[in-house]
């Protein structure tokens, strides 16, 4: 779904529109328009905007070919929108440079116009606006959406006319246009754009578009529009082999029995569900229960998935596994599973993470794994994934890539979810047994999203249970230093990274953004594709906790419950700390304590030292 | 969308690519397709280097569009794209450089090689339209397999651009057939299981792989990844219709104080290695599998 913000008259508004996520910007050269801008002023704005990659459109009314051509060139614009009564020859002469704005009164008028103005070869083919004799667009009236729907089915249509944040979703659902065009609907006063209205408009349009995606014939590995297999060709056969092997393992009772046996006898499952009495008391609201993945062998939920996949690797006859790790928990879990099953193990880890998660680096080495430092890019989890995939590409025959979260190309997101869904299955039975009812909300931190999806899965069909994912708010969403893919609409937009289409923190040029979090395991620019779907469909909600809140929650849990949580898990605790006081004493929050905090002691002690140092 | 395309006389991207392979074929050799990163070491210098590559007689040129996370690339190309991004290169900047190459008279077939996400962020339809307008002839998108390519395919078709699919030695017969059927311009054979980067030896089994691909192909087949020396190029040139060289060229340009000159020399050496021995008239026409 493309969004065009039209009638830009200042650089400030233009930049706000780009930040809000606009794809096209319109500049109106019709002198009678209240949003008129001179070519000189437009040129100054266009110069600044060109590097952002947005498409810049000049809007003309009854201008001649030469005027259009020279204005486009002079201002550095990409396309012309012809909003007047231009004869078809003007359009033909401008070739691919221009598209026509149509303002038909009825279907007969539209047919006449289409005979004169055939679809442009590339998108948008046309713009459709409301009819209002004697005026040339921007009238604030709605176009005929029924006519528009017919047109949109033929070629990429840009829909205009009276759109605003409140009605754009309905328009998108009915018309299914290529893009939507808005001017007055996102203004505070005529000619002045309002940033928040633009964000609201763009999000409403995009969500409606994604939700209206045809539900028929879903491809394996797609979650609505998300997921898929955006992988280099070398890996496609390997992914097919994996998909097949996983399907076979799923229906193989012996494989499932072996997995369950290991979860019980080796991991120590089921992990307990603990009622956090003193924490709940201190917050004075909802009762908080903790799902204790920190008590699983190796100290986090990661072992569930690592064992499942390592068993699969062995079943496939692979002797070597490669893995990426951020916090080191997945690296440790992979090294552990490899040791247990007699496989060779190489773990890629960013240099920044190696420095902040030393205990886990040492553990991996003691477990016999080779830890390869990654020096490229931001030297964190994202770059470790890049290197692990490159290794897999080069050794695709005998190597198994053991991906640590519900990410990556199909079948990984589904496979990791399935191996982690034991968390939710246990927790649901435990809360029913201990509290006699389901929780009001399930809360989990979301890095790639494996502990969260593993918990959510069992509660998805329970309408009374809210599902809450907590992203890393880092130093605050406004600072740009965070990893909140859903929380920051400016940078978090659907895109492709590491083989999957999902929400991705990126700049306007599509370059992946640097992220920041106090916790290495949440410090990643993309999120599992199933979470993207749960987000858009509204079944789950996503919030964020900042570094400071996570640190405070860490301390609070330590002092009230005698538990040092992983900094990742502390984000989920922070959300519970926020919510519980506002809820009645009868209500229940179920928090996934995904891991324990031993690995984070250096980080936490360093920060606390600095805090007390600063206070003195 | 079947609107008539404007009728100016410029050849379409597909036609230009086809002509490049045919011309090399008439000269009795494989086509040489150097890869160079747009914006490396900076925008102006990359323009000079690519113009020099063209001036030295390369048949087609792959223009690398930088991406922050180039999964399929080894250290050399990673460093070059990273440097280009640090210098402020953008997708739009790449399209502008492409247009500048055309203004400077570069007439070779130009293929934009870039990852999926920057294209998606730009808008697939707009990207194809702007790429065609800038003078590009085709797109190569290493992380967009056939299964995910429908939208890009339609956009390329609408703009007369080739969309080149890749195959690897691991591709099974079904995938070879599917890519051969869908590709336009040529079929890109990744010589080995691995990322880009100069290698000291050609991979084993290359001959068989090229033969399998060629049997299915309706277009020329070109081989890339790992080809570093003129000798290797000559060997590959005896098997395939095109030879793609990237990392070794970038390495030699990076080492030199005169990048454009180094590039021209590199391309010159590769071309003479590809040319039939003894060079000149009388070299027999290569047998050339027909293309559609
Ligand atoms: C303890 C812990 N919790 C959570 C995460 C985040 O990963 P995910 O979102 O896949 O659960 C990590 C990742 O390293 C972790 O170690």
mmCIF file of N, CA, C and O in Angstrom, chain A residues 2 50-51 53-55 78-79 96-97 119-123 155-156 178 219 222 228-234 236-237 376 382 386 389-390 393-394 396 495-497 504 506 509-512, chain B residues 1 3 6 66-71 73 78 85 89-92 96 117-118 120-123 125-126 129-130 133 142-145 147-148 158-159 166-168 170-172 175 193-195:
data_model
loop_
_atom_site.group_PDB
_atom_site.id
_atom_site.type_symbol
_atom_site.label_atom_id
_atom_site.label_comp_id
_atom_site.label_asym_id
_atom_site.label_seq_id
_atom_site.Cartn_x
_atom_site.Cartn_y
_atom_site.Cartn_z
ATOM 1 N N UNK A 2 0.690 2.064 -1.022
ATOM 2 C CA UNK A 2 1.454 3.316 -1.101
ATOM 3 C C UNK A 2 0.593 4.457 -0.550
ATOM 4 O O UNK A 2 -0.626 4.445 -0.714
ATOM 5 N N UNK A 50 15.452 14.199 -2.021
ATOM 6 C CA UNK A 50 15.800 13.160 -2.995
ATOM 7 C C UNK A 50 16.523 11.966 -2.382
ATOM 8 O O UNK A 50 16.192 10.819 -2.690
ATOM 9 N N UNK A 51 17.482 12.227 -1.466
ATOM 10 C CA UNK A 51 18.172 11.053 -0.907
ATOM 11 C C UNK A 51 17.269 10.134 -0.086
ATOM 12 O O UNK A 51 17.638 9.003 0.189
ATOM 13 N N UNK A 53 14.567 8.773 -0.975
ATOM 14 C CA UNK A 53 13.944 7.720 -1.785
ATOM 15 C C UNK A 53 12.443 7.881 -1.972
ATOM 16 O O UNK A 53 11.833 7.051 -2.621
ATOM 17 N N UNK A 54 11.819 8.898 -1.429
ATOM 18 C CA UNK A 54 10.385 9.040 -1.691
ATOM 19 C C UNK A 54 10.193 9.533 -3.112
ATOM 20 O O UNK A 54 11.061 10.190 -3.688
ATOM 21 N N UNK A 55 9.043 9.206 -3.665
ATOM 22 C CA UNK A 55 8.736 9.617 -5.025
ATOM 23 C C UNK A 55 8.103 11.005 -4.977
ATOM 24 O O UNK A 55 7.148 11.250 -4.240
ATOM 25 N N UNK A 78 9.920 13.351 -9.886
ATOM 26 C CA UNK A 78 9.914 12.083 -10.608
ATOM 27 C C UNK A 78 8.732 11.915 -11.550
ATOM 28 O O UNK A 78 8.864 11.324 -12.606
ATOM 29 N N UNK A 79 7.578 12.396 -11.128
ATOM 30 C CA UNK A 79 6.372 12.143 -11.904
ATOM 31 C C UNK A 79 5.490 13.380 -11.937
ATOM 32 O O UNK A 79 5.566 14.227 -11.039
ATOM 33 N N UNK A 96 6.009 7.914 -19.996
ATOM 34 C CA UNK A 96 5.913 7.352 -18.650
ATOM 35 C C UNK A 96 5.955 8.388 -17.547
ATOM 36 O O UNK A 96 5.834 8.053 -16.385
ATOM 37 N N UNK A 97 6.159 9.650 -17.895
ATOM 38 C CA UNK A 97 6.391 10.661 -16.866
ATOM 39 C C UNK A 97 5.138 11.129 -16.146
ATOM 40 O O UNK A 97 5.239 11.752 -15.098
ATOM 41 N N UNK A 119 -4.389 3.194 -19.312
ATOM 42 C CA UNK A 119 -3.559 3.036 -18.116
ATOM 43 C C UNK A 119 -2.107 3.329 -18.436
ATOM 44 O O UNK A 119 -1.604 2.944 -19.484
ATOM 45 N N UNK A 120 -1.461 4.009 -17.525
ATOM 46 C CA UNK A 120 -0.025 4.189 -17.651
ATOM 47 C C UNK A 120 0.623 2.814 -17.441
ATOM 48 O O UNK A 120 0.104 1.963 -16.720
ATOM 49 N N UNK A 121 1.779 2.605 -18.076
ATOM 50 C CA UNK A 121 2.378 1.264 -18.048
ATOM 51 C C UNK A 121 2.835 0.878 -16.647
ATOM 52 O O UNK A 121 2.861 -0.280 -16.289
ATOM 53 N N UNK A 122 3.262 1.837 -15.839
ATOM 54 C CA UNK A 122 3.650 1.460 -14.486
ATOM 55 C C UNK A 122 2.765 2.203 -13.486
ATOM 56 O O UNK A 122 1.995 3.085 -13.844
ATOM 57 N N UNK A 123 2.892 1.810 -12.231
ATOM 58 C CA UNK A 123 1.994 2.339 -11.214
ATOM 59 C C UNK A 123 2.386 3.757 -10.805
ATOM 60 O O UNK A 123 3.558 4.079 -10.797
ATOM 61 N N UNK A 155 -6.030 -1.952 -12.959
ATOM 62 C CA UNK A 155 -4.646 -1.465 -12.979
ATOM 63 C C UNK A 155 -4.397 -0.708 -11.694
ATOM 64 O O UNK A 155 -5.337 -0.313 -11.004
ATOM 65 N N UNK A 156 -3.118 -0.489 -11.362
ATOM 66 C CA UNK A 156 -2.792 0.159 -10.085
ATOM 67 C C UNK A 156 -3.430 1.554 -9.984
ATOM 68 O O UNK A 156 -3.130 2.440 -10.774
ATOM 69 N N UNK A 178 -4.033 0.609 -5.296
ATOM 70 C CA UNK A 178 -2.566 0.494 -5.215
ATOM 71 C C UNK A 178 -2.044 1.465 -4.147
ATOM 72 O O UNK A 178 -1.108 1.179 -3.428
ATOM 73 N N UNK A 219 -0.023 -19.669 1.233
ATOM 74 C CA UNK A 219 1.142 -20.509 0.975
ATOM 75 C C UNK A 219 1.720 -20.937 2.310
ATOM 76 O O UNK A 219 1.648 -20.202 3.289
ATOM 77 N N UNK A 222 3.395 -18.547 5.196
ATOM 78 C CA UNK A 222 2.938 -17.151 5.151
ATOM 79 C C UNK A 222 2.001 -16.908 6.322
ATOM 80 O O UNK A 222 1.137 -17.736 6.621
ATOM 81 N N UNK A 228 7.418 -16.151 4.436
ATOM 82 C CA UNK A 228 7.954 -16.475 3.117
ATOM 83 C C UNK A 228 9.389 -16.974 3.161
ATOM 84 O O UNK A 228 9.916 -17.319 4.230
ATOM 85 N N UNK A 229 9.990 -17.016 1.981
ATOM 86 C CA UNK A 229 11.357 -17.535 1.853
ATOM 87 C C UNK A 229 12.181 -16.614 0.958
ATOM 88 O O UNK A 229 12.346 -16.880 -0.224
ATOM 89 N N UNK A 230 12.664 -15.530 1.516
ATOM 90 C CA UNK A 230 13.485 -14.604 0.732
ATOM 91 C C UNK A 230 14.949 -14.987 0.901
ATOM 92 O O UNK A 230 15.703 -14.312 1.583
ATOM 93 N N UNK A 231 15.305 -16.100 0.301
ATOM 94 C CA UNK A 231 16.630 -16.651 0.522
ATOM 95 C C UNK A 231 17.368 -16.777 -0.796
ATOM 96 O O UNK A 231 16.746 -16.928 -1.847
ATOM 97 N N UNK A 232 18.706 -16.721 -0.736
ATOM 98 C CA UNK A 232 19.476 -16.963 -1.959
ATOM 99 C C UNK A 232 19.157 -18.358 -2.510
ATOM 100 O O UNK A 232 18.853 -19.273 -1.738
ATOM 101 N N UNK A 233 19.276 -18.490 -3.809
ATOM 102 C CA UNK A 233 18.932 -19.744 -4.474
ATOM 103 C C UNK A 233 19.631 -20.954 -3.848
ATOM 104 O O UNK A 233 19.023 -22.017 -3.712
ATOM 105 N N UNK A 234 20.906 -20.781 -3.463
ATOM 106 C CA UNK A 234 21.636 -21.924 -2.881
ATOM 107 C C UNK A 234 20.872 -22.552 -1.723
ATOM 108 O O UNK A 234 20.979 -23.751 -1.476
ATOM 109 N N UNK A 236 17.549 -22.524 -1.209
ATOM 110 C CA UNK A 236 16.181 -22.977 -1.452
ATOM 111 C C UNK A 236 16.051 -24.505 -1.394
ATOM 112 O O UNK A 236 15.137 -25.019 -0.755
ATOM 113 N N UNK A 237 16.977 -25.247 -2.031
ATOM 114 C CA UNK A 237 16.868 -26.704 -1.888
ATOM 115 C C UNK A 237 17.052 -27.153 -0.441
ATOM 116 O O UNK A 237 16.370 -28.069 0.018
ATOM 117 N N UNK A 376 31.568 -7.713 11.363
ATOM 118 C CA UNK A 376 30.915 -6.887 10.343
ATOM 119 C C UNK A 376 29.733 -6.126 10.932
ATOM 120 O O UNK A 376 29.200 -6.482 11.983
ATOM 121 N N UNK A 382 22.208 -9.285 14.620
ATOM 122 C CA UNK A 382 21.891 -9.245 13.189
ATOM 123 C C UNK A 382 23.078 -9.704 12.344
ATOM 124 O O UNK A 382 22.923 -10.458 11.384
ATOM 125 N N UNK A 386 23.819 -12.965 9.813
ATOM 126 C CA UNK A 386 24.411 -12.881 8.470
ATOM 127 C C UNK A 386 25.530 -13.900 8.308
ATOM 128 O O UNK A 386 25.582 -14.640 7.317
ATOM 129 N N UNK A 389 24.402 -17.548 8.278
ATOM 130 C CA UNK A 389 23.790 -17.912 6.991
ATOM 131 C C UNK A 389 24.864 -18.077 5.921
ATOM 132 O O UNK A 389 24.825 -19.004 5.108
ATOM 133 N N UNK A 390 25.866 -17.193 5.930
ATOM 134 C CA UNK A 390 26.953 -17.335 4.940
ATOM 135 C C UNK A 390 27.677 -18.659 5.114
ATOM 136 O O UNK A 390 28.056 -19.315 4.137
ATOM 137 N N UNK A 393 25.450 -21.342 3.699
ATOM 138 C CA UNK A 393 25.500 -21.291 2.240
ATOM 139 C C UNK A 393 26.730 -22.049 1.723
ATOM 140 O O UNK A 393 26.667 -22.792 0.749
ATOM 141 N N UNK A 394 27.857 -21.861 2.400
ATOM 142 C CA UNK A 394 29.108 -22.440 1.911
ATOM 143 C C UNK A 394 29.228 -23.920 2.239
ATOM 144 O O UNK A 394 29.999 -24.634 1.625
ATOM 145 N N UNK A 396 26.470 -26.157 2.673
ATOM 146 C CA UNK A 396 25.055 -26.485 2.759
ATOM 147 C C UNK A 396 24.776 -27.991 2.820
ATOM 148 O O UNK A 396 23.805 -28.412 3.434
ATOM 149 N N UNK A 495 9.421 -5.185 5.745
ATOM 150 C CA UNK A 495 10.550 -5.311 4.828
ATOM 151 C C UNK A 495 11.134 -6.704 4.948
ATOM 152 O O UNK A 495 10.596 -7.544 5.668
ATOM 153 N N UNK A 496 12.230 -6.932 4.235
ATOM 154 C CA UNK A 496 12.836 -8.261 4.199
ATOM 155 C C UNK A 496 14.207 -8.249 4.863
ATOM 156 O O UNK A 496 15.066 -7.457 4.497
ATOM 157 N N UNK A 497 14.366 -9.094 5.847
ATOM 158 C CA UNK A 497 15.693 -9.340 6.405
ATOM 159 C C UNK A 497 15.782 -10.819 6.791
ATOM 160 O O UNK A 497 14.828 -11.378 7.320
ATOM 161 N N UNK A 504 10.398 -4.382 10.221
ATOM 162 C CA UNK A 504 11.854 -4.259 10.209
ATOM 163 C C UNK A 504 12.227 -2.801 10.451
ATOM 164 O O UNK A 504 11.671 -1.900 9.815
ATOM 165 N N UNK A 506 14.247 0.175 9.714
ATOM 166 C CA UNK A 506 15.035 0.526 8.534
ATOM 167 C C UNK A 506 14.923 2.015 8.264
ATOM 168 O O UNK A 506 14.017 2.674 8.762
ATOM 169 N N UNK A 509 15.672 4.524 2.934
ATOM 170 C CA UNK A 509 16.311 3.914 1.776
ATOM 171 C C UNK A 509 16.255 2.381 1.829
ATOM 172 O O UNK A 509 16.757 1.718 0.931
ATOM 173 N N UNK A 510 15.672 1.842 2.900
ATOM 174 C CA UNK A 510 15.619 0.388 2.995
ATOM 175 C C UNK A 510 16.878 -0.233 3.568
ATOM 176 O O UNK A 510 17.063 -1.439 3.498
ATOM 177 N N UNK A 511 17.756 0.598 4.124
ATOM 178 C CA UNK A 511 18.925 0.046 4.810
ATOM 179 C C UNK A 511 18.497 -0.285 6.238
ATOM 180 O O UNK A 511 17.773 0.486 6.869
ATOM 181 N N UNK A 512 18.967 -1.426 6.710
ATOM 182 C CA UNK A 512 18.551 -1.877 8.032
ATOM 183 C C UNK A 512 19.162 -0.968 9.095
ATOM 184 O O UNK A 512 20.335 -0.614 9.035
ATOM 185 N N UNK B 1 -2.241 -4.713 -17.079
ATOM 186 C CA UNK B 1 -1.743 -3.450 -17.625
ATOM 187 C C UNK B 1 -1.142 -3.676 -18.996
ATOM 188 O O UNK B 1 0.012 -4.067 -19.117
ATOM 189 N N UNK B 3 -1.099 -1.316 -21.494
ATOM 190 C CA UNK B 3 -1.057 -0.049 -22.208
ATOM 191 C C UNK B 3 0.129 -0.038 -23.160
ATOM 192 O O UNK B 3 1.160 -0.643 -22.886
ATOM 193 N N UNK B 6 5.582 3.691 -24.695
ATOM 194 C CA UNK B 6 5.850 4.787 -25.627
ATOM 195 C C UNK B 6 6.815 4.308 -26.699
ATOM 196 O O UNK B 6 7.630 3.428 -26.506
ATOM 197 N N UNK B 66 24.177 -0.933 -3.114
ATOM 198 C CA UNK B 66 24.560 -1.326 -1.755
ATOM 199 C C UNK B 66 23.377 -1.601 -0.829
ATOM 200 O O UNK B 66 22.346 -0.946 -0.910
ATOM 201 N N UNK B 67 23.569 -2.597 0.047
ATOM 202 C CA UNK B 67 22.594 -2.927 1.083
ATOM 203 C C UNK B 67 23.369 -3.199 2.366
ATOM 204 O O UNK B 67 24.463 -3.750 2.328
ATOM 205 N N UNK B 68 22.763 -2.828 3.471
ATOM 206 C CA UNK B 68 23.448 -2.954 4.757
ATOM 207 C C UNK B 68 23.747 -4.394 5.141
ATOM 208 O O UNK B 68 24.672 -4.650 5.892
ATOM 209 N N UNK B 69 22.976 -5.342 4.639
ATOM 210 C CA UNK B 69 23.134 -6.737 5.061
ATOM 211 C C UNK B 69 23.209 -7.689 3.876
ATOM 212 O O UNK B 69 22.289 -8.478 3.649
ATOM 213 N N UNK B 70 24.311 -7.613 3.142
ATOM 214 C CA UNK B 70 24.426 -8.414 1.912
ATOM 215 C C UNK B 70 24.781 -9.873 2.193
ATOM 216 O O UNK B 70 25.933 -10.267 2.165
ATOM 217 N N UNK B 71 23.737 -10.646 2.420
ATOM 218 C CA UNK B 71 23.856 -12.054 2.820
ATOM 219 C C UNK B 71 24.655 -12.942 1.888
ATOM 220 O O UNK B 71 25.289 -13.880 2.329
ATOM 221 N N UNK B 73 27.091 -12.090 -0.075
ATOM 222 C CA UNK B 73 28.395 -11.563 -0.468
ATOM 223 C C UNK B 73 29.476 -11.859 0.557
ATOM 224 O O UNK B 73 29.246 -11.859 1.764
ATOM 225 N N UNK B 78 31.238 -7.017 0.539
ATOM 226 C CA UNK B 78 30.700 -6.412 1.778
ATOM 227 C C UNK B 78 31.408 -5.097 2.100
ATOM 228 O O UNK B 78 30.775 -4.103 2.422
ATOM 229 N N UNK B 85 27.858 2.914 1.404
ATOM 230 C CA UNK B 85 26.786 3.414 2.271
ATOM 231 C C UNK B 85 27.324 4.489 3.210
ATOM 232 O O UNK B 85 26.661 5.501 3.465
ATOM 233 N N UNK B 89 25.708 6.695 -0.161
ATOM 234 C CA UNK B 89 25.025 6.165 -1.349
ATOM 235 C C UNK B 89 23.628 5.665 -0.975
ATOM 236 O O UNK B 89 23.429 5.109 0.099
ATOM 237 N N UNK B 90 22.667 5.914 -1.867
ATOM 238 C CA UNK B 90 21.288 5.462 -1.668
ATOM 239 C C UNK B 90 20.816 4.773 -2.949
ATOM 240 O O UNK B 90 21.499 4.828 -3.976
ATOM 241 N N UNK B 91 19.636 4.201 -2.886
ATOM 242 C CA UNK B 91 19.075 3.594 -4.091
ATOM 243 C C UNK B 91 18.901 4.668 -5.161
ATOM 244 O O UNK B 91 19.267 4.486 -6.324
ATOM 245 N N UNK B 92 18.339 5.787 -4.728
ATOM 246 C CA UNK B 92 18.134 6.849 -5.705
ATOM 247 C C UNK B 92 19.466 7.326 -6.282
ATOM 248 O O UNK B 92 19.592 7.594 -7.473
ATOM 249 N N UNK B 96 20.685 7.511 -10.130
ATOM 250 C CA UNK B 96 21.253 8.708 -10.745
ATOM 251 C C UNK B 96 22.608 8.414 -11.390
ATOM 252 O O UNK B 96 22.902 8.898 -12.485
ATOM 253 N N UNK B 117 15.284 -5.753 -0.020
ATOM 254 C CA UNK B 117 14.659 -4.760 0.853
ATOM 255 C C UNK B 117 14.736 -3.313 0.359
ATOM 256 O O UNK B 117 13.730 -2.604 0.409
ATOM 257 N N UNK B 118 15.878 -2.847 -0.109
ATOM 258 C CA UNK B 118 15.887 -1.464 -0.619
ATOM 259 C C UNK B 118 14.891 -1.272 -1.771
ATOM 260 O O UNK B 118 14.257 -0.227 -1.874
ATOM 261 N N UNK B 120 12.028 -2.957 -2.110
ATOM 262 C CA UNK B 120 10.689 -2.916 -1.511
ATOM 263 C C UNK B 120 10.440 -1.552 -0.867
ATOM 264 O O UNK B 120 9.347 -1.001 -0.949
ATOM 265 N N UNK B 121 11.459 -1.018 -0.206
ATOM 266 C CA UNK B 121 11.289 0.266 0.475
ATOM 267 C C UNK B 121 11.050 1.375 -0.542
ATOM 268 O O UNK B 121 10.294 2.313 -0.294
ATOM 269 N N UNK B 122 11.677 1.248 -1.689
ATOM 270 C CA UNK B 122 11.514 2.254 -2.746
ATOM 271 C C UNK B 122 10.137 2.111 -3.397
ATOM 272 O O UNK B 122 9.551 3.086 -3.877
ATOM 273 N N UNK B 123 9.629 0.905 -3.369
ATOM 274 C CA UNK B 123 8.377 0.583 -4.077
ATOM 275 C C UNK B 123 8.764 -0.168 -5.339
ATOM 276 O O UNK B 123 9.473 0.378 -6.194
ATOM 277 N N UNK B 125 7.231 -1.166 -8.067
ATOM 278 C CA UNK B 125 6.844 -0.625 -9.376
ATOM 279 C C UNK B 125 7.642 0.631 -9.712
ATOM 280 O O UNK B 125 8.109 0.818 -10.842
ATOM 281 N N UNK B 126 7.798 1.475 -8.699
ATOM 282 C CA UNK B 126 8.562 2.706 -8.944
ATOM 283 C C UNK B 126 10.015 2.396 -9.258
ATOM 284 O O UNK B 126 10.638 3.037 -10.104
ATOM 285 N N UNK B 129 10.320 1.243 -12.770
ATOM 286 C CA UNK B 129 10.104 2.339 -13.712
ATOM 287 C C UNK B 129 11.298 3.300 -13.717
ATOM 288 O O UNK B 129 11.799 3.701 -14.774
ATOM 289 N N UNK B 130 11.767 3.641 -12.519
ATOM 290 C CA UNK B 130 12.889 4.575 -12.441
ATOM 291 C C UNK B 130 14.180 3.953 -12.954
ATOM 292 O O UNK B 130 15.020 4.633 -13.560
ATOM 293 N N UNK B 133 14.011 4.083 -16.644
ATOM 294 C CA UNK B 133 14.188 5.452 -17.116
ATOM 295 C C UNK B 133 15.654 5.904 -16.978
ATOM 296 O O UNK B 133 16.157 6.653 -17.798
ATOM 297 N N UNK B 142 19.463 -11.107 -5.549
ATOM 298 C CA UNK B 142 19.930 -12.417 -5.085
ATOM 299 C C UNK B 142 19.076 -13.041 -3.991
ATOM 300 O O UNK B 142 19.126 -14.245 -3.813
ATOM 301 N N UNK B 143 18.300 -12.248 -3.259
ATOM 302 C CA UNK B 143 17.470 -12.873 -2.220
ATOM 303 C C UNK B 143 15.985 -12.849 -2.591
ATOM 304 O O UNK B 143 15.127 -12.846 -1.727
ATOM 305 N N UNK B 144 15.725 -12.853 -3.880
ATOM 306 C CA UNK B 144 14.326 -12.923 -4.330
ATOM 307 C C UNK B 144 14.162 -14.139 -5.224
ATOM 308 O O UNK B 144 14.246 -14.043 -6.447
ATOM 309 N N UNK B 145 13.927 -15.307 -4.624
ATOM 310 C CA UNK B 145 13.758 -16.497 -5.456
ATOM 311 C C UNK B 145 12.435 -16.415 -6.207
ATOM 312 O O UNK B 145 11.565 -15.614 -5.875
ATOM 313 N N UNK B 147 9.794 -17.956 -6.119
ATOM 314 C CA UNK B 147 8.571 -18.071 -5.324
ATOM 315 C C UNK B 147 8.070 -16.723 -4.831
ATOM 316 O O UNK B 147 6.898 -16.569 -4.531
ATOM 317 N N UNK B 148 8.974 -15.747 -4.681
ATOM 318 C CA UNK B 148 8.591 -14.471 -4.090
ATOM 319 C C UNK B 148 8.602 -13.348 -5.127
ATOM 320 O O UNK B 148 8.469 -12.178 -4.784
ATOM 321 N N UNK B 158 6.561 -4.711 -17.297
ATOM 322 C CA UNK B 158 5.909 -3.464 -17.696
ATOM 323 C C UNK B 158 6.915 -2.424 -18.164
ATOM 324 O O UNK B 158 6.561 -1.486 -18.873
ATOM 325 N N UNK B 159 8.164 -2.573 -17.748
ATOM 326 C CA UNK B 159 9.158 -1.556 -18.071
ATOM 327 C C UNK B 159 10.248 -2.048 -19.021
ATOM 328 O O UNK B 159 11.288 -1.401 -19.159
ATOM 329 N N UNK B 166 18.772 -16.739 -10.601
ATOM 330 C CA UNK B 166 20.027 -17.406 -10.310
ATOM 331 C C UNK B 166 19.800 -18.890 -10.067
ATOM 332 O O UNK B 166 18.725 -19.299 -9.637
ATOM 333 N N UNK B 167 20.834 -19.668 -10.347
ATOM 334 C CA UNK B 167 20.812 -21.092 -10.014
ATOM 335 C C UNK B 167 22.102 -21.423 -9.294
ATOM 336 O O UNK B 167 23.117 -20.748 -9.487
ATOM 337 N N UNK B 168 22.062 -22.450 -8.469
ATOM 338 C CA UNK B 168 23.284 -22.872 -7.789
ATOM 339 C C UNK B 168 23.527 -24.333 -8.102
ATOM 340 O O UNK B 168 22.626 -25.032 -8.580
ATOM 341 N N UNK B 170 23.490 -26.625 -6.254
ATOM 342 C CA UNK B 170 22.580 -27.460 -5.467
ATOM 343 C C UNK B 170 21.171 -27.480 -6.040
ATOM 344 O O UNK B 170 20.319 -28.226 -5.564
ATOM 345 N N UNK B 171 20.895 -26.650 -7.033
ATOM 346 C CA UNK B 171 19.523 -26.595 -7.564
ATOM 347 C C UNK B 171 19.141 -27.923 -8.215
ATOM 348 O O UNK B 171 19.852 -28.411 -9.095
ATOM 349 N N UNK B 172 18.022 -28.506 -7.798
ATOM 350 C CA UNK B 172 17.579 -29.758 -8.413
ATOM 351 C C UNK B 172 16.950 -29.484 -9.779
ATOM 352 O O UNK B 172 16.665 -28.325 -10.108
ATOM 353 N N UNK B 175 13.996 -27.050 -10.154
ATOM 354 C CA UNK B 175 14.287 -25.627 -9.986
ATOM 355 C C UNK B 175 15.046 -25.090 -11.198
ATOM 356 O O UNK B 175 14.872 -23.950 -11.597
ATOM 357 N N UNK B 193 28.687 -23.408 -4.034
ATOM 358 C CA UNK B 193 27.901 -23.168 -2.834
ATOM 359 C C UNK B 193 28.714 -22.235 -1.953
ATOM 360 O O UNK B 193 29.666 -22.646 -1.325
ATOM 361 N N UNK B 194 28.331 -20.986 -1.917
ATOM 362 C CA UNK B 194 29.099 -20.057 -1.108
ATOM 363 C C UNK B 194 28.772 -18.641 -1.488
ATOM 364 O O UNK B 194 27.909 -18.384 -2.337
ATOM 365 N N UNK B 195 29.457 -17.722 -0.832
ATOM 366 C CA UNK B 195 29.229 -16.314 -1.090
ATOM 367 C C UNK B 195 30.207 -15.821 -2.144
ATOM 368 O O UNK B 195 31.112 -16.551 -2.554
#
